[in-house]
Amino acid sequence: MSHGCGELNDSVHTINTSGDRDAKGIALATAAGLALTLAACGNDSTTDKTSGATTDKSTTTTAEGDGITITVWTDTNRQAALEEAAEAYEEATGNKVELVTKEFNDIRADFLAQVPTGEGPDITVGAHDWLGELVANGVVAPLELGDKADEFNEKALTAFTNDGQVYGLPYAMENVAIIRNTALADSTPDTFDEMIEKGKAAGTEYPFLIQTGAEGDPYTYYALQTSFGAPVFELDDDGEYNTTLALGGENGQKFAQWLNDQGEAGTGVLDTNMTYDIAVDAFKNGNAPYIVGGPWMVADFEEAGIDIAVDPIPSAGGETAQPFVGVQGFYLSAQAQNQLAATDFLVNYVATEDVQQIIYEAGNRLPAMTAVAEKAAENPVTAGFAEVAADGALMPSIPEMSAVWNYWGSTEAQLVKGSDDPAGVWDKMVSDIEGDL
C-alpha cells in the first residue's frame, strides 16, 4: 500500500491492507501476507504513555488542559493536523489530547494487542481494510457521525461500514492510475494494447511501467485483473464483500494467460525485475511515457521537472479496469475510557474543513470530506486520481482477505516469468486460497 509514500507505506496498504496504503509499501506488505495500505514515518523509540510500556519508534506530545485526557495514536503525516485540532478542543473543553506518534505499519498490531488489556488509545489512525479484523476482535466501537456523515464521500463512509454500522471517521482516499509524461504522450488510449503501441511510438526504453518484483504485486495489478471480470471476492446485494472467491473460473484463467503472454516469455512488457524503485527512477528519467502509480509518486515526478497527467488505466480484458480504492481514517477504541469525549473530538474538531485540508496538504491524497475534495480538485493531478477512484473498487476489509495475499502475488510473479500451464497455475492458486478460508 506505500511509499508512497511515506505513507502507503501506510496502507497497503495494509494491503497491504491498507490504507494509506504506499504502493511500494503495499507491495512489501503483500509479500508479507498482509492486507494494503499506505506507510508513515516515525521517530525513534519513546515511552507509550498510554500503556506505560516502551514502544519503538514512537513519540508523544500533549495538548495541555484541565480535564480528562484523550489518547490518540497517529503517524507523522497526520500529527500536525491533529495537534491543531487538539489545541482547539483543549481550549474549548479544558480536556487534554495526548498524541502518541507511531510508525503506521506498527499501529494495527499494537492496537489489536493493547486494546483488550485496556492499555490502548481512545482513538487511532488506520486504514479501512483493517476494519473486518478489528471488528472480529471486538477492539473498535461504532462511531455516531450524525449529520456529519452527509459531508463525506459515500464510498469513503462505506469503507468504514460493517454490517450497517460506521466504525471510523474517513479522511482520505487513494488509488493507482496511469500517470502520463505529457511530453512523451498526448493521451492514454482506452485499451492496453493501444497504450503499448503508443508507448512504443514514443521511442523510449520502456513503452509502459508497472512495479512487479519477484513476489508480484496484486495491488498494483488489480485494475488489469478486473478488466477480465475477475474481482477478488463477490459482492452481496448490499454492496459488501462476502467470502466467495470471484477471481477463479474462465475469467481468472484468461487473466493468467494474459500475464503469461505479456511476461518475460512473451512480449516482455511485464517483468519481475521491475521493482518500485526501478520503475519510479525510469519514469523520472523520461524512459517511459506511462506508469501505473499512486499519489505517493507525484512529488518525485514533480521534483524531477516532469509535466504529468493522470488518466484511467486502460482495459486489458475488455471490461472496465477498476483499481483498488483504499480509505484512511480514525477508529474509536471499544475500550476507550472517554468515548463521549473521544467522539466529540473526532466529529467536531477532526471532521472540520480546516483540519481535513491540513491533512490533505500533508499527503496529497484525495480528501474524504466532499467540500475539501472539491477544492483539491482544482489541482488536475488530484482531479485525475479522483476520476479514477470514482470507478474503482473498495479494497475488501473482510478478515478472509489475509488468506488471499499469501498466494496471489507469488502466482502472478510465476506467470509473468512464464509457465506452460497458466490456467493450471491460476486454478491451483484459487484452490490453495479456498483451503485457507
Short mmCIF file of C-alpha atoms in Angstrom, two decimals:
data_model
loop_
_atom_site.label_atom_id
_atom_site.label_comp_id
_atom_site.label_asym_id
_atom_site.label_seq_id
_atom_site.Cartn_x
_atom_site.Cartn_y
_atom_site.Cartn_z
CA MET A 1 0.00 0.00 0.00
CA SER A 2 3.18 2.73 0.01
CA HIS A 3 5.58 4.76 -0.36
CA GLY A 4 4.35 6.01 -1.47
CA CYS A 5 4.88 7.38 0.46
CA GLY A 6 5.97 7.55 3.46
CA GLU A 7 2.66 6.54 3.90
CA LEU A 8 1.48 3.89 1.79
CA ASN A 9 3.74 2.99 3.32
CA ASP A 10 0.93 3.16 5.34
CA SER A 11 -1.60 1.34 3.91
CA VAL A 12 -1.21 -1.16 1.94
CA HIS A 13 -1.57 -0.78 2.20
CA THR A 14 -2.15 -2.72 4.99
CA ILE A 15 -2.98 -4.10 1.80
CA ASN A 16 -1.28 -4.17 2.49
CA THR A 17 -4.18 -3.73 3.85
CA SER A 18 -4.15 -0.98 3.65
CA GLY A 19 -4.57 2.24 3.60
CA ASP A 20 -2.55 4.84 3.23
CA ARG A 21 -1.76 2.03 1.94
CA ASP A 22 2.06 3.39 -0.34
CA ALA A 23 2.28 1.28 -3.27
CA LYS A 24 5.73 0.24 -2.50
CA GLY A 25 4.66 -0.46 0.99
CA ILE A 26 1.75 -2.29 -0.32
CA ALA A 27 3.92 -4.47 -2.38
CA LEU A 28 6.07 -5.21 0.62
CA ALA A 29 3.07 -5.81 2.78
CA THR A 30 1.61 -8.07 0.20
CA ALA A 31 4.74 -10.06 0.13
CA ALA A 32 4.45 -10.42 3.86
CA GLY A 33 0.94 -11.70 3.53
CA LEU A 34 -0.64 -8.59 4.95
CA ALA A 35 -3.58 -6.79 3.64
CA LEU A 36 -2.73 -2.97 1.82
CA THR A 37 -2.44 0.25 2.67
CA LEU A 38 -0.18 3.43 2.81
CA ALA A 39 3.00 3.89 5.42
CA ALA A 40 4.19 6.63 7.54
CA CYS A 41 7.32 7.87 9.09
CA GLY A 42 8.03 7.99 12.78
CA ASN A 43 10.70 8.95 15.21
CA ASP A 44 12.88 6.86 17.38
CA SER A 45 11.63 4.99 20.37
CA THR A 46 9.98 6.69 23.31
CA THR A 47 7.61 5.67 26.04
CA ASP A 48 4.00 4.98 25.12
CA LYS A 49 2.39 6.86 27.98
CA THR A 50 -0.90 5.11 27.46
CA SER A 51 0.46 1.71 28.18
CA GLY A 52 3.41 2.68 30.22
CA ALA A 53 5.44 0.38 28.00
CA THR A 54 8.31 1.31 25.75
CA THR A 55 7.21 1.44 22.15
CA ASP A 56 9.75 1.53 19.37
CA LYS A 57 9.73 4.48 17.01
CA SER A 58 7.02 6.49 18.72
CA THR A 59 6.92 9.93 20.25
CA THR A 60 4.37 11.63 22.45
CA THR A 61 3.10 15.20 22.53
CA THR A 62 0.29 16.55 24.69
CA ALA A 63 -2.16 19.42 24.38
CA GLU A 64 -2.39 20.73 27.95
CA GLY A 65 -5.75 21.10 29.65
CA ASP A 66 -7.53 20.71 33.00
CA GLY A 67 -9.95 17.85 32.48
CA ILE A 68 -9.89 14.31 31.21
CA THR A 69 -7.29 13.05 28.77
CA ILE A 70 -7.97 11.53 25.34
CA THR A 71 -5.13 9.48 23.90
CA VAL A 72 -4.75 9.39 20.12
CA TRP A 73 -2.36 7.24 18.12
CA THR A 74 -1.21 8.89 14.92
CA ASP A 75 1.68 8.89 12.49
CA THR A 76 3.82 11.82 11.44
CA ASN A 77 1.72 12.60 8.37
CA ARG A 78 -1.35 13.32 10.48
CA GLN A 79 0.42 14.73 13.52
CA ALA A 80 0.43 18.42 12.58
CA ALA A 81 -3.26 18.49 11.69
CA LEU A 82 -4.21 16.64 14.86
CA GLU A 83 -2.15 18.99 17.00
CA GLU A 84 -4.20 21.87 15.64
CA ALA A 85 -7.46 20.03 16.32
CA ALA A 86 -6.23 19.05 19.78
CA GLU A 87 -5.39 22.64 20.66
CA ALA A 88 -8.83 23.86 19.64
CA TYR A 89 -10.50 21.03 21.56
CA GLU A 90 -8.46 21.69 24.69
CA GLU A 91 -9.21 25.39 24.63
CA ALA A 92 -12.94 24.76 24.24
CA THR A 93 -13.34 21.95 26.76
CA GLY A 94 -10.46 22.07 29.23
CA ASN A 95 -9.73 18.43 28.40
CA LYS A 96 -6.36 17.20 27.17
CA VAL A 97 -5.42 15.32 24.00
CA GLU A 98 -2.32 13.17 24.19
CA LEU A 99 -0.92 12.41 20.73
CA VAL A 100 1.25 9.30 20.52
CA THR A 101 3.17 9.22 17.23
CA LYS A 102 3.92 5.74 15.94
CA GLU A 103 5.07 4.04 12.78
CA PHE A 104 1.94 3.49 10.69
CA ASN A 105 2.83 -0.11 9.94
CA ASP A 106 3.08 -0.87 13.68
CA ILE A 107 -0.29 0.56 14.65
CA ARG A 108 -2.66 -2.26 13.71
CA ALA A 109 -0.75 -4.96 15.58
CA ASP A 110 -0.22 -2.73 18.62
CA PHE A 111 -3.88 -1.74 18.67
CA LEU A 112 -5.05 -5.37 18.49
CA ALA A 113 -2.67 -6.32 21.30
CA GLN A 114 -3.22 -3.43 23.68
CA VAL A 115 -6.94 -2.59 23.47
CA PRO A 116 -8.09 -5.89 25.05
CA THR A 117 -5.80 -5.17 28.01
CA GLY A 118 -7.24 -1.69 28.47
CA GLU A 119 -3.93 -0.09 27.59
CA GLY A 120 -4.62 1.06 24.04
CA PRO A 121 -5.59 4.57 22.92
CA ASP A 122 -9.05 6.12 22.77
CA ILE A 123 -8.57 6.82 19.05
CA THR A 124 -6.16 5.57 16.41
CA VAL A 125 -5.46 6.42 12.80
CA GLY A 126 -5.86 3.41 10.49
CA ALA A 127 -6.77 2.02 7.09
CA HIS A 128 -10.26 0.82 6.19
CA ASP A 129 -9.13 -2.64 5.23
CA TRP A 130 -8.27 -3.28 8.87
CA LEU A 131 -11.96 -2.99 9.71
CA GLY A 132 -13.00 -6.64 9.44
CA GLU A 133 -10.18 -7.82 11.67
CA LEU A 134 -10.74 -5.04 14.21
CA VAL A 135 -14.47 -5.74 14.41
CA ALA A 136 -13.93 -9.50 14.63
CA ASN A 137 -11.63 -8.94 17.58
CA GLY A 138 -14.01 -6.52 19.27
CA VAL A 139 -11.49 -3.70 19.59
CA VAL A 140 -13.37 -0.90 17.81
CA ALA A 141 -16.58 0.88 18.77
CA PRO A 142 -19.28 2.25 16.43
CA LEU A 143 -18.93 5.94 15.66
CA GLU A 144 -22.03 8.15 15.53
CA LEU A 145 -21.37 10.84 12.95
CA GLY A 146 -24.91 12.27 12.89
CA ASP A 147 -25.36 14.98 10.27
CA LYS A 148 -21.60 15.00 9.69
CA ALA A 149 -21.99 11.81 7.66
CA ASP A 150 -23.53 13.84 4.84
CA GLU A 151 -20.30 15.81 4.47
CA PHE A 152 -18.24 12.78 3.42
CA ASN A 153 -17.81 10.82 0.21
CA GLU A 154 -20.27 7.91 0.19
CA LYS A 155 -17.61 5.39 -0.87
CA ALA A 156 -15.33 6.54 1.95
CA LEU A 157 -18.10 6.07 4.52
CA THR A 158 -18.96 2.67 3.07
CA ALA A 159 -15.34 1.65 3.52
CA PHE A 160 -15.68 2.13 7.28
CA THR A 161 -19.07 0.42 7.48
CA ASN A 162 -19.53 -3.11 8.75
CA ASP A 163 -22.94 -4.76 8.92
CA GLY A 164 -24.60 -1.38 8.54
CA GLN A 165 -22.60 0.34 11.30
CA VAL A 166 -19.97 3.03 10.75
CA TYR A 167 -16.77 2.35 12.72
CA GLY A 168 -14.48 5.16 11.65
CA LEU A 169 -14.08 8.74 10.51
CA PRO A 170 -12.58 8.74 6.97
CA TYR A 171 -10.19 11.47 5.90
CA ALA A 172 -8.50 10.37 2.65
CA MET A 173 -8.86 8.03 -0.31
CA GLU A 174 -6.15 6.66 -2.57
CA ASN A 175 -5.74 4.51 -5.63
CA VAL A 176 -3.43 3.90 -8.54
CA ALA A 177 -3.99 5.24 -12.04
CA ILE A 178 -1.98 5.82 -15.19
CA ILE A 179 0.50 8.64 -14.64
CA ARG A 180 1.48 10.01 -18.03
CA ASN A 181 4.51 12.05 -19.08
CA THR A 182 2.77 14.67 -21.21
CA ALA A 183 5.97 15.42 -23.14
CA LEU A 184 6.11 11.81 -24.37
CA ALA A 185 2.42 11.01 -24.93
CA ASP A 186 -0.53 13.31 -25.54
CA SER A 187 -3.14 10.86 -24.23
CA THR A 188 -3.79 7.40 -22.78
CA PRO A 189 -5.81 5.09 -25.07
CA ASP A 190 -8.75 3.07 -23.82
CA THR A 191 -7.14 -0.32 -24.32
CA PHE A 192 -3.88 -1.78 -23.01
CA ASP A 193 -2.69 -2.88 -26.46
CA GLU A 194 -3.26 0.61 -27.91
CA MET A 195 -1.39 2.15 -24.98
CA ILE A 196 1.59 -0.14 -25.57
CA GLU A 197 1.65 0.79 -29.26
CA LYS A 198 1.55 4.47 -28.36
CA GLY A 199 4.26 3.89 -25.79
CA LYS A 200 6.49 2.20 -28.35
CA ALA A 201 5.93 5.11 -30.71
CA ALA A 202 7.38 7.43 -28.05
CA GLY A 203 10.77 5.80 -28.71
CA THR A 204 11.66 5.41 -25.03
CA GLU A 205 13.35 2.45 -23.33
CA TYR A 206 10.04 1.21 -21.97
CA PRO A 207 6.58 1.69 -23.51
CA PHE A 208 4.96 1.30 -20.09
CA LEU A 209 6.00 0.69 -16.48
CA ILE A 210 4.34 -1.26 -13.68
CA GLN A 211 6.06 -2.36 -10.49
CA THR A 212 6.09 -6.14 -10.17
CA GLY A 213 9.08 -7.57 -8.31
CA ALA A 214 9.99 -11.17 -7.65
CA GLU A 215 6.97 -11.62 -5.38
CA GLY A 216 4.40 -9.94 -7.63
CA ASP A 217 2.17 -7.00 -6.78
CA PRO A 218 -1.55 -7.84 -6.98
CA TYR A 219 -2.50 -4.43 -5.54
CA THR A 220 -0.90 -2.56 -8.43
CA TYR A 221 -2.06 -5.16 -10.99
CA TYR A 222 -5.67 -5.31 -9.74
CA ALA A 223 -7.16 -2.94 -12.32
CA LEU A 224 -5.77 -5.10 -15.11
CA GLN A 225 -7.24 -8.19 -13.45
CA THR A 226 -10.69 -6.68 -13.02
CA SER A 227 -10.72 -5.76 -16.70
CA PHE A 228 -11.01 -9.52 -17.29
CA GLY A 229 -14.07 -9.72 -15.00
CA ALA A 230 -12.18 -11.46 -12.19
CA PRO A 231 -12.57 -9.44 -8.94
CA VAL A 232 -11.14 -10.98 -5.81
CA PHE A 233 -14.41 -11.59 -3.87
CA GLU A 234 -18.11 -11.46 -4.72
CA LEU A 235 -20.32 -8.59 -3.53
CA ASP A 236 -23.67 -9.18 -1.82
CA ASP A 237 -26.87 -7.25 -2.52
CA ASP A 238 -25.78 -4.52 -0.07
CA GLY A 239 -22.55 -3.96 -1.93
CA GLU A 240 -20.42 -5.57 0.78
CA TYR A 241 -17.87 -8.30 0.09
CA ASN A 242 -18.70 -11.87 1.06
CA THR A 243 -16.20 -14.73 1.38
CA THR A 244 -16.91 -16.33 -2.02
CA LEU A 245 -13.89 -16.02 -4.31
CA ALA A 246 -14.59 -14.48 -7.70
CA LEU A 247 -11.08 -14.46 -9.17
CA GLY A 248 -11.23 -18.03 -10.45
CA GLY A 249 -13.03 -19.67 -13.35
CA GLU A 250 -12.72 -18.80 -17.03
CA ASN A 251 -12.18 -15.08 -16.46
CA GLY A 252 -9.37 -15.66 -14.00
CA GLN A 253 -7.77 -18.15 -16.37
CA LYS A 254 -7.87 -15.56 -19.18
CA PHE A 255 -6.07 -13.08 -16.94
CA ALA A 256 -3.48 -15.74 -16.12
CA GLN A 257 -2.89 -16.37 -19.81
CA TRP A 258 -2.54 -12.64 -20.42
CA LEU A 259 0.09 -12.32 -17.67
CA ASN A 260 1.98 -15.15 -19.32
CA ASP A 261 1.67 -13.62 -22.80
CA GLN A 262 2.82 -10.16 -21.68
CA GLY A 263 5.55 -11.52 -19.40
CA GLU A 264 9.19 -12.44 -19.76
CA ALA A 265 8.47 -15.43 -22.02
CA GLY A 266 6.12 -13.36 -24.18
CA THR A 267 6.17 -9.70 -25.20
CA GLY A 268 8.31 -8.70 -22.22
CA VAL A 269 6.09 -5.75 -21.34
CA LEU A 270 5.73 -7.21 -17.82
CA ASP A 271 8.90 -8.07 -15.93
CA THR A 272 9.54 -9.32 -12.40
CA ASN A 273 12.78 -7.33 -12.38
CA MET A 274 10.73 -4.14 -12.45
CA THR A 275 10.62 -3.13 -8.78
CA TYR A 276 9.03 0.04 -7.38
CA ASP A 277 12.33 1.91 -7.24
CA ILE A 278 13.39 0.89 -10.73
CA ALA A 279 10.02 1.86 -12.20
CA VAL A 280 9.96 5.27 -10.49
CA ASP A 281 13.54 6.05 -11.49
CA ALA A 282 12.86 5.06 -15.10
CA PHE A 283 9.83 7.32 -15.27
CA LYS A 284 11.67 10.20 -13.58
CA ASN A 285 14.41 9.89 -16.19
CA GLY A 286 11.98 10.08 -19.09
CA ASN A 287 12.43 6.43 -20.06
CA ALA A 288 8.71 5.69 -20.40
CA PRO A 289 5.56 7.69 -21.15
CA TYR A 290 3.28 5.69 -18.83
CA ILE A 291 3.48 4.24 -15.32
CA VAL A 292 0.87 2.70 -13.03
CA GLY A 293 1.21 4.55 -9.75
CA GLY A 294 -0.44 6.47 -6.95
CA PRO A 295 -0.32 9.96 -5.45
CA TRP A 296 2.67 8.91 -3.34
CA MET A 297 4.80 9.07 -6.54
CA VAL A 298 3.73 12.54 -7.62
CA ALA A 299 6.21 14.56 -5.54
CA ASP A 300 9.15 12.62 -7.04
CA PHE A 301 7.98 13.30 -10.57
CA GLU A 302 7.27 16.96 -9.94
CA GLU A 303 10.70 17.40 -8.34
CA ALA A 304 12.20 15.85 -11.48
CA GLY A 305 10.51 18.56 -13.51
CA ILE A 306 8.18 16.22 -15.38
CA ASP A 307 4.81 17.53 -16.51
CA ILE A 308 2.33 14.76 -15.71
CA ALA A 309 -1.33 13.94 -16.26
CA VAL A 310 -3.39 11.27 -14.51
CA ASP A 311 -5.64 9.03 -16.62
CA PRO A 312 -7.78 5.87 -16.17
CA ILE A 313 -5.97 2.55 -16.55
CA PRO A 314 -6.70 1.05 -20.00
CA SER A 315 -8.63 -2.19 -20.21
CA ALA A 316 -6.62 -5.30 -20.99
CA GLY A 317 -9.52 -7.76 -20.91
CA GLY A 318 -12.39 -5.78 -22.36
CA GLU A 319 -14.16 -4.71 -19.14
CA THR A 320 -13.61 -1.59 -17.04
CA ALA A 321 -10.25 -1.61 -15.26
CA GLN A 322 -11.05 -0.97 -11.58
CA PRO A 323 -8.10 -0.32 -9.25
CA PHE A 324 -8.42 -0.86 -5.53
CA VAL A 325 -9.52 2.20 -3.58
CA GLY A 326 -8.15 2.45 -0.06
CA VAL A 327 -9.52 4.80 2.60
CA GLN A 328 -7.69 6.19 5.62
CA GLY A 329 -9.49 7.21 8.77
CA PHE A 330 -9.69 7.26 12.56
CA TYR A 331 -11.04 4.40 14.69
CA LEU A 332 -12.64 4.72 18.14
CA SER A 333 -11.45 2.09 20.63
CA ALA A 334 -14.03 -0.27 22.12
CA GLN A 335 -12.20 0.17 25.45
CA ALA A 336 -11.92 3.96 25.28
CA GLN A 337 -12.27 5.32 28.81
CA ASN A 338 -13.78 8.54 27.50
CA GLN A 339 -15.85 7.54 24.48
CA LEU A 340 -18.13 10.58 24.58
CA ALA A 341 -15.21 12.98 24.66
CA ALA A 342 -13.32 10.99 22.02
CA THR A 343 -16.37 11.02 19.75
CA ASP A 344 -16.77 14.76 20.28
CA PHE A 345 -13.11 15.30 19.38
CA LEU A 346 -13.43 13.30 16.14
CA VAL A 347 -16.79 14.65 14.99
CA ASN A 348 -16.47 18.30 15.98
CA TYR A 349 -12.75 19.01 15.72
CA VAL A 350 -11.10 16.49 13.37
CA ALA A 351 -14.07 16.42 10.98
CA THR A 352 -13.73 20.10 10.09
CA GLU A 353 -12.70 21.56 6.76
CA ASP A 354 -9.63 23.24 8.22
CA VAL A 355 -8.21 20.04 9.73
CA GLN A 356 -9.15 17.93 6.71
CA GLN A 357 -7.43 20.49 4.47
CA ILE A 358 -4.22 20.28 6.52
CA ILE A 359 -4.25 16.50 6.30
CA TYR A 360 -4.70 16.73 2.52
CA GLU A 361 -1.78 19.13 2.14
CA ALA A 362 0.44 16.76 4.14
CA GLY A 363 -0.15 13.77 1.88
CA ASN A 364 -1.84 14.94 -1.35
CA ARG A 365 -4.35 12.11 -1.13
CA LEU A 366 -7.93 12.68 -2.24
CA PRO A 367 -9.87 14.12 0.76
CA ALA A 368 -12.82 12.10 2.02
CA MET A 369 -14.71 15.24 3.04
CA THR A 370 -16.61 16.43 -0.04
CA ALA A 371 -16.04 20.16 0.39
CA VAL A 372 -12.29 19.70 0.79
CA ALA A 373 -12.19 17.28 -2.15
CA GLU A 374 -13.88 19.87 -4.36
CA LYS A 375 -11.18 22.41 -3.53
CA ALA A 376 -8.47 19.81 -4.05
CA ALA A 377 -9.91 19.00 -7.48
CA GLU A 378 -8.63 22.38 -8.67
CA ASN A 379 -5.32 20.51 -8.89
CA PRO A 380 -5.61 18.47 -12.15
CA VAL A 381 -3.47 15.65 -10.74
CA THR A 382 -5.75 15.23 -7.73
CA ALA A 383 -8.76 15.53 -10.03
CA GLY A 384 -7.34 12.74 -12.19
CA PHE A 385 -6.97 10.36 -9.27
CA ALA A 386 -10.47 11.27 -8.11
CA GLU A 387 -11.93 10.43 -11.50
CA VAL A 388 -10.29 7.01 -11.47
CA ALA A 389 -11.35 6.41 -7.84
CA ALA A 390 -14.98 7.02 -8.78
CA ASP A 391 -14.89 3.84 -10.89
CA GLY A 392 -12.57 1.97 -8.54
CA ALA A 393 -13.35 -0.94 -6.22
CA LEU A 394 -13.03 -0.61 -2.46
CA MET A 395 -10.35 -2.85 -1.10
CA PRO A 396 -12.04 -5.69 0.83
CA SER A 397 -11.91 -5.25 4.59
CA ILE A 398 -13.07 -8.76 5.48
CA PRO A 399 -10.60 -10.84 7.58
CA GLU A 400 -10.52 -13.51 4.86
CA MET A 401 -8.53 -11.13 2.65
CA SER A 402 -5.37 -12.11 4.54
CA ALA A 403 -5.63 -15.60 3.04
CA VAL A 404 -5.54 -14.19 -0.48
CA TRP A 405 -2.28 -12.25 -0.31
CA ASN A 406 -0.31 -15.33 0.66
CA TYR A 407 -0.75 -16.88 -2.79
CA TRP A 408 -1.87 -14.06 -5.11
CA GLY A 409 1.36 -12.15 -5.63
CA SER A 410 3.62 -15.18 -5.94
CA THR A 411 1.27 -16.69 -8.53
CA GLU A 412 1.26 -13.52 -10.62
CA ALA A 413 5.05 -13.39 -10.49
CA GLN A 414 5.25 -17.03 -11.56
CA LEU A 415 3.05 -16.29 -14.57
CA VAL A 416 4.97 -13.15 -15.54
CA LYS A 417 8.15 -15.21 -15.53
CA GLY A 418 6.44 -17.76 -17.77
CA SER A 419 4.56 -21.03 -17.47
CA ASP A 420 3.50 -23.88 -19.75
CA ASP A 421 0.12 -24.06 -18.00
CA PRO A 422 -1.11 -20.58 -16.95
CA ALA A 423 -4.69 -21.74 -16.32
CA GLY A 424 -3.48 -24.61 -14.17
CA VAL A 425 -1.22 -22.33 -12.14
CA TRP A 426 -4.12 -19.95 -11.52
CA ASP A 427 -6.51 -22.76 -10.63
CA LYS A 428 -4.04 -24.09 -8.06
CA MET A 429 -3.80 -20.62 -6.50
CA VAL A 430 -7.58 -20.49 -6.20
CA SER A 431 -7.65 -23.96 -4.64
CA ASP A 432 -4.93 -23.01 -2.16
CA ILE A 433 -6.77 -19.86 -1.14
CA GLU A 434 -10.05 -21.74 -0.71
CA GLY A 435 -8.21 -24.19 1.52
CA ASP A 436 -7.16 -21.35 3.82
CA LEU A 437 -10.53 -19.60 4.00
#
